[in-house]
Every structure is written in C-alpha cells, then in structure tokens.
PDB file of C-alpha atoms and ligand atoms in Angstrom:
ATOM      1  CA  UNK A   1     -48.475   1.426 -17.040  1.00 55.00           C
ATOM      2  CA  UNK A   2     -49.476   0.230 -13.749  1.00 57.00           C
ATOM      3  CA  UNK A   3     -45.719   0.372 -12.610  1.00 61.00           C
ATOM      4  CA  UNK A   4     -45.259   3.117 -13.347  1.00 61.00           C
ATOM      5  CA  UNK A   5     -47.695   4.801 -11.782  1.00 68.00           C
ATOM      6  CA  UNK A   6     -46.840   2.961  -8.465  1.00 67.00           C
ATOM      7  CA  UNK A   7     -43.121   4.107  -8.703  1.00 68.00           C
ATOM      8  CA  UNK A   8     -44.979   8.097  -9.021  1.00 71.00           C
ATOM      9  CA  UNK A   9     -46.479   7.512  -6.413  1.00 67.00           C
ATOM     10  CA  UNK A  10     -43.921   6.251  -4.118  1.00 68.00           C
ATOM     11  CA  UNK A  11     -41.480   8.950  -5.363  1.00 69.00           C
ATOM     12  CA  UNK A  12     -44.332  11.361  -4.391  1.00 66.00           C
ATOM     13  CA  UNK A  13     -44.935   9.866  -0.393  1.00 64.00           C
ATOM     14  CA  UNK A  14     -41.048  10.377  -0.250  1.00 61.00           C
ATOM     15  CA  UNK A  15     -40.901  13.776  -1.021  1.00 59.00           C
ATOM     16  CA  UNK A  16     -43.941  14.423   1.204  1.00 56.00           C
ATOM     17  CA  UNK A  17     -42.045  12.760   4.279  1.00 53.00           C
ATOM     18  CA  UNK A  18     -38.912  14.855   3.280  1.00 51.00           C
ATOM     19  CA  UNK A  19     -40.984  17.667   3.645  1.00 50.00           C
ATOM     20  CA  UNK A  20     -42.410  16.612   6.685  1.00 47.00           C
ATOM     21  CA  UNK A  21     -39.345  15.880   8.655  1.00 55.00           C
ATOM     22  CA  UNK A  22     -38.345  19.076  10.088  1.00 64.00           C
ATOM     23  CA  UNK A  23     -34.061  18.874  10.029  1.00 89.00           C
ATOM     24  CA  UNK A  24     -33.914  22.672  10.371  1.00 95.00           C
ATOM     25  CA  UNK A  25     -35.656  24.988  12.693  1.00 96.00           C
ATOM     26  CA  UNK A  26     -35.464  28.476  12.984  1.00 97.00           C
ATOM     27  CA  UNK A  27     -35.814  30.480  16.248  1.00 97.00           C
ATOM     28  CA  UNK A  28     -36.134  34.303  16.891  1.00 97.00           C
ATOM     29  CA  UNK A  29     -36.407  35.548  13.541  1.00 98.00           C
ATOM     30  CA  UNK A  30     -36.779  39.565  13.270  1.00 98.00           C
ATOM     31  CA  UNK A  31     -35.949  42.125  11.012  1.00 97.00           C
ATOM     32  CA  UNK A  32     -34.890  46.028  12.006  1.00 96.00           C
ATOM     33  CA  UNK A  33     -37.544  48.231  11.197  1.00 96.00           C
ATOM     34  CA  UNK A  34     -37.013  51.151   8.485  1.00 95.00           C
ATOM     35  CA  UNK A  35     -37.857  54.746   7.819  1.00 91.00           C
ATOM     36  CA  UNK A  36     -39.845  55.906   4.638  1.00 87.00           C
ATOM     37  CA  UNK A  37     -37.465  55.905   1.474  1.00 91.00           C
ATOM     38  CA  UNK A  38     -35.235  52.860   3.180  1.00 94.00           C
ATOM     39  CA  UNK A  39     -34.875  50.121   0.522  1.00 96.00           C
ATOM     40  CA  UNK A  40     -33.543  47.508   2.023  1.00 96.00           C
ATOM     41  CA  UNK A  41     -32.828  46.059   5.839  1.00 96.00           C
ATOM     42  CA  UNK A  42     -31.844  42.940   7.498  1.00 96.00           C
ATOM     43  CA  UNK A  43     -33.196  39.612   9.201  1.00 98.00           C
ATOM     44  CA  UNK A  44     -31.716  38.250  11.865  1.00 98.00           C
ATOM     45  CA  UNK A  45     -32.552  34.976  13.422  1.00 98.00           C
ATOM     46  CA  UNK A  46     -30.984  31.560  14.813  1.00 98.00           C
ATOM     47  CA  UNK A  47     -31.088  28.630  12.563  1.00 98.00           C
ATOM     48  CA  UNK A  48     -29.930  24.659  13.709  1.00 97.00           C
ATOM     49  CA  UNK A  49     -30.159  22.230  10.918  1.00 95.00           C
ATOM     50  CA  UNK A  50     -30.092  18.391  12.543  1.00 93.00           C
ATOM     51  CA  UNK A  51     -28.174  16.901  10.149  1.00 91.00           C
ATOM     52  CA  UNK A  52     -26.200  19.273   8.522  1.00 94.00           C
ATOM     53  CA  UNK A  53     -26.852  21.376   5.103  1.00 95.00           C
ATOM     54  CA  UNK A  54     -26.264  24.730   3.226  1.00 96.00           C
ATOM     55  CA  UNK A  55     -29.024  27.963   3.339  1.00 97.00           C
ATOM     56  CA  UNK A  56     -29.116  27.850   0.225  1.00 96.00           C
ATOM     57  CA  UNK A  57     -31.801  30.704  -0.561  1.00 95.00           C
ATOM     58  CA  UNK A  58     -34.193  33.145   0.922  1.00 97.00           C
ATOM     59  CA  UNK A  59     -37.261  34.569  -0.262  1.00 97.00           C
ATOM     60  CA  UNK A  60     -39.830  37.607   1.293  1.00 98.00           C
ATOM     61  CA  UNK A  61     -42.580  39.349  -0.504  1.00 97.00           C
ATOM     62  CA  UNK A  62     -42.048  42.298   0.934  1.00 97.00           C
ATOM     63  CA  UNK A  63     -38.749  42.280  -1.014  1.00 98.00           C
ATOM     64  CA  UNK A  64     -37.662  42.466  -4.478  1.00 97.00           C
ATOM     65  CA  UNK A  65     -34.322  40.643  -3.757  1.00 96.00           C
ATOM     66  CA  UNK A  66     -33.132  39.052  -0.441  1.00 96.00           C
ATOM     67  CA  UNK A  67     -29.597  37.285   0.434  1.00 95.00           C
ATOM     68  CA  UNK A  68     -27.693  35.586   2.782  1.00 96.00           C
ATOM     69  CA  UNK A  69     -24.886  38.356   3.273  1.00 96.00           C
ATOM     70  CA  UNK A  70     -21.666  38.212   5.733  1.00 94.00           C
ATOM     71  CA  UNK A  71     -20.070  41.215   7.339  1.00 91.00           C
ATOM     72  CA  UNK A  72     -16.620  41.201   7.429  1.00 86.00           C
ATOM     73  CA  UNK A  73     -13.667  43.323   8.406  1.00 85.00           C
ATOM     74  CA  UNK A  74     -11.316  44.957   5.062  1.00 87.00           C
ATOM     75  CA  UNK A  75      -8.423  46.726   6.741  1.00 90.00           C
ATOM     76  CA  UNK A  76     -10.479  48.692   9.044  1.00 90.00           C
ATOM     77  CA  UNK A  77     -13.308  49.195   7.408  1.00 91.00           C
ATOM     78  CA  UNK A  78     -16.882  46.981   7.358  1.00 87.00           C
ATOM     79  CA  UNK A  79     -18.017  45.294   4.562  1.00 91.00           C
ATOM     80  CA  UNK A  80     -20.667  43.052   3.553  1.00 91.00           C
ATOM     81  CA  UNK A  81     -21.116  40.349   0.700  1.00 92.00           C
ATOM     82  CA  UNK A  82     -22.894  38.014  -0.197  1.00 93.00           C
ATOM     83  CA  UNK A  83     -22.274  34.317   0.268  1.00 92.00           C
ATOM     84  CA  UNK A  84     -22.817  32.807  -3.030  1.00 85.00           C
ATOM     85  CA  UNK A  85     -22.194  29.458  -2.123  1.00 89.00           C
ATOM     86  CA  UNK A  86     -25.154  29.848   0.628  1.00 94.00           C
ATOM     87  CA  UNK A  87     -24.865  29.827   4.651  1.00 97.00           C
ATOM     88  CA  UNK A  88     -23.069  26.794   6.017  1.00 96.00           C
ATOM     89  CA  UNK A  89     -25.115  25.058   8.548  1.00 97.00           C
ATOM     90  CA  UNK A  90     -23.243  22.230  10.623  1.00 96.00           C
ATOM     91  CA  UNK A  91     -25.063  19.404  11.749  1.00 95.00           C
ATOM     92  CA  UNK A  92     -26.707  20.017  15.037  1.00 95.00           C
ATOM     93  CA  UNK A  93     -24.830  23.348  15.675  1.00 97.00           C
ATOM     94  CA  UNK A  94     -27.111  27.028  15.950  1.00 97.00           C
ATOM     95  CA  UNK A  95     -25.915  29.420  13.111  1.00 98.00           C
ATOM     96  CA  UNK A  96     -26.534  33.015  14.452  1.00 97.00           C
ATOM     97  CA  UNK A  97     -27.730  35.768  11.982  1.00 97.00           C
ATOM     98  CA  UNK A  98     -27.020  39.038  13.753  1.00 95.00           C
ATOM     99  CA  UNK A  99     -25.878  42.159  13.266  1.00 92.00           C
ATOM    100  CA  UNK A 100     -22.523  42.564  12.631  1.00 90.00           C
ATOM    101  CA  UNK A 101     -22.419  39.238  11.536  1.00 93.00           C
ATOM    102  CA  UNK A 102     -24.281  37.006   9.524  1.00 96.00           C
ATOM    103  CA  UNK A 103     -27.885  38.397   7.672  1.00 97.00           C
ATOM    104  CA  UNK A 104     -30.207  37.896   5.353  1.00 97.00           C
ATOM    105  CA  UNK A 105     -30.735  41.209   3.170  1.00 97.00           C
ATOM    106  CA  UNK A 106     -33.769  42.334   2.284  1.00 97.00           C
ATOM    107  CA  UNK A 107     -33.422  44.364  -0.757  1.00 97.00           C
ATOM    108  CA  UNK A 108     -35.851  46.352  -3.069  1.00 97.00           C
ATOM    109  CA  UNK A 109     -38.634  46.679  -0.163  1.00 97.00           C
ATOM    110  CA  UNK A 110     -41.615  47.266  -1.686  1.00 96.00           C
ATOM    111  CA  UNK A 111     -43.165  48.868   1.719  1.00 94.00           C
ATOM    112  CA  UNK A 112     -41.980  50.398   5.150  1.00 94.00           C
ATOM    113  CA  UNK A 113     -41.427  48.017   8.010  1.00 96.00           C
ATOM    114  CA  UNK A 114     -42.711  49.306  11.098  1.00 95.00           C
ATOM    115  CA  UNK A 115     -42.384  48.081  14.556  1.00 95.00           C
ATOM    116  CA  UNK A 116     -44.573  44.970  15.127  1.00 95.00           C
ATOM    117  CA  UNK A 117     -45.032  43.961  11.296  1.00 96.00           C
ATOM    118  CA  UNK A 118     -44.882  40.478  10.490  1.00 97.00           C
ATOM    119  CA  UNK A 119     -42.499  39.561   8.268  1.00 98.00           C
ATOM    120  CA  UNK A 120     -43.085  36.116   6.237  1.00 98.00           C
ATOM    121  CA  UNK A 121     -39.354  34.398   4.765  1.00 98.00           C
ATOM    122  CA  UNK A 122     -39.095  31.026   3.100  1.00 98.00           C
ATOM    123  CA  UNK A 123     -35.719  29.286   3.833  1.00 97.00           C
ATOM    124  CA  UNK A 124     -34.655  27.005   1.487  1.00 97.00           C
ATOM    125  CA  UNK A 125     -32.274  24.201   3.125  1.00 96.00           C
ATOM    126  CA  UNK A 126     -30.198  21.751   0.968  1.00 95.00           C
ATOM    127  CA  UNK A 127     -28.792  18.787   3.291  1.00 92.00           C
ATOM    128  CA  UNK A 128     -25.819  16.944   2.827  1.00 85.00           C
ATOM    129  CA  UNK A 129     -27.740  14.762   0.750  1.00 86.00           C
ATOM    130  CA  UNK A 130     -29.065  17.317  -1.816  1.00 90.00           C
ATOM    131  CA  UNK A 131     -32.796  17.226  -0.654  1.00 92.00           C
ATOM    132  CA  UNK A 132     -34.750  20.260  -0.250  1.00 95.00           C
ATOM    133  CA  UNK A 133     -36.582  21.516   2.804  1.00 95.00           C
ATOM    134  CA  UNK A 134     -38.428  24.789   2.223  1.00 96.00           C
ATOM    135  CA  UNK A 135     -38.972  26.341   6.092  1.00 97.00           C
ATOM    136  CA  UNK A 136     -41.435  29.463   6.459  1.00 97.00           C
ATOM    137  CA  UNK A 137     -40.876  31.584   8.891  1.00 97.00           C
ATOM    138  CA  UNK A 138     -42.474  34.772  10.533  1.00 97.00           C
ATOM    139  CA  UNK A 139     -40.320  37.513  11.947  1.00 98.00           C
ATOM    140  CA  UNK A 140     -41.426  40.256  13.346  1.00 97.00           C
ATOM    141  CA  UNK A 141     -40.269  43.754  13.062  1.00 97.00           C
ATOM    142  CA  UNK A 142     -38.177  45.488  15.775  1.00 96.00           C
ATOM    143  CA  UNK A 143     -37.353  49.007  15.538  1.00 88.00           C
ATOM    144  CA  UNK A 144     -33.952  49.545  16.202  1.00 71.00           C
ATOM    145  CA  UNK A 145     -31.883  52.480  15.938  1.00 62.00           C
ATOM    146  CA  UNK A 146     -29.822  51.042  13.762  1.00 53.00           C
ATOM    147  CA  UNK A 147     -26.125  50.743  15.117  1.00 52.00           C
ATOM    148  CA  UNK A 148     -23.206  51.400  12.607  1.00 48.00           C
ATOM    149  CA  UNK A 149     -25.432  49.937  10.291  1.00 48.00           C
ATOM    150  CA  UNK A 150     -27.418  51.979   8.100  1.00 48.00           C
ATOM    151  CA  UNK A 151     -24.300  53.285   5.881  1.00 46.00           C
ATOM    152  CA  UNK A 152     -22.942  49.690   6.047  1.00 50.00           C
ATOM    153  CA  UNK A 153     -26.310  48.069   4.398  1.00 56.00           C
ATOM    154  CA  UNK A 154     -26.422  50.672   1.310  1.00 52.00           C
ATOM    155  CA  UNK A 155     -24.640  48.215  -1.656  1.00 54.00           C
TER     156      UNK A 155
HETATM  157 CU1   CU B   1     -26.172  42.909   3.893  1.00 68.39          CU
END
C-alpha cells in the first residue's frame, strides 16, 4: 500500500511542476468588440511556446463555442476554417493571431463585448511530448471597425 501511495504522490509533484513551468506565454491578447445581435468575434494575440507544441484548444465563458480558425485565400475570395489538428507552435518562434490571419473564434456569445471588457481564454498547449499546459489569459476588448471582416466571420 505504502508504495503505492508514494508513486501517487510523485506522479502528482510532476504534474504540479509541469504546470508550473511556463513553456508558452501569450502576449497582447484582445478581441474586436461587437454590436448587439453579433454572435460571434475574434481573439487575436501572440503566442511563443519554448519548446515547441500544438494549440490544441481554447475555451471563454463568454462563448458557447470557440476555435482556432485560419483565413485563407479560395480563388479570390476569403475564407476561414478551422484547424482541426490545432495551431502549430514551433519551438521558440511567436505565432501571430491577427486578422486576416490566424484567430481564435468566439462563437455563440452569450453577451456584447464592449470596448474595455475583459475577456478571460484558457489555452490548452500539448508539447512535443504530449503534456498539457493549460495558460489563462485576459484580453481585453478593442473596438474596431471591423475591416473586411464582419461578412467573412458569419460561418
Ligand atoms: Cu473565424
């Protein structure tokens, strides 16, 4: 009994210092602003991941569903989709979620966004190695006029 106790616990420190060890940060998160009626928006922000992994999923409770979503070119025209196999983040390199590129959709808002609202996200990270790492972030709300962008964001 005693052993095995001793190997839960030691399976539990590790996960705490997994969790601890920041690999990914994320830097000048925000998410444009939206009218009454507007169900969903993006969230833009710069992510580096130290040693490498895949964004694997993103979560907001102001939203029903969020995604990691790429825009992309189709002939001419400007489409979005999501990335099913998650965001690619290479080892020590800053992924840029902007618009007109990548973004994380926030779908089925359950409130209006206005300018200066703090929006909380939880990142989920898998490295290389298939650990976790779970990063919250805050972004705050900018109200943009929104560029080319509010036809391209209806799904
Ligand atoms: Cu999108």
């Amino acid at each position: 009994m005693k052993t095995i106790r001793l190997a839960t616990l030691a399976s539990l420190l590790l996960a705490a210092a997994a969790a601890a060890s920041a690999q990914t940060t994320v830097k000048d998160a925000w998410v444009r602003g939206t009218v009454a009626q507007q169900k969903s928006t993006g969230a833009f922000m710069q992510i580096t991941s130290i040693q490498g992994g895949t964004l694997v999923s993103v979560q907001s409770p102001v939203a029903g569903v969020a995604a990691v979503h790429e825009m992309m070119m189709d002939g001419n025209v400007m489409k979005m989709r999501a990335l099913g196999a998650g965001l690619e983040l290479p080892a020590g390199k800053t992924v840029e979620l902007k618009p007109g590129g990548y973004h994380v959709m926030l779908m089925d808002l359950k409130q209006p966004l206005a300018s200066g609202d703090s929006v909380p996200l939880t990142l989920v990270v898998e490295g290389k190695d298939g650990k976790r790492e779970t990063i919250e972030v805050k972004a705050t709300v900018k109200a943009l006029a929104a560029p080319q962008g509010a036809a391209e964001h209806k799904h």
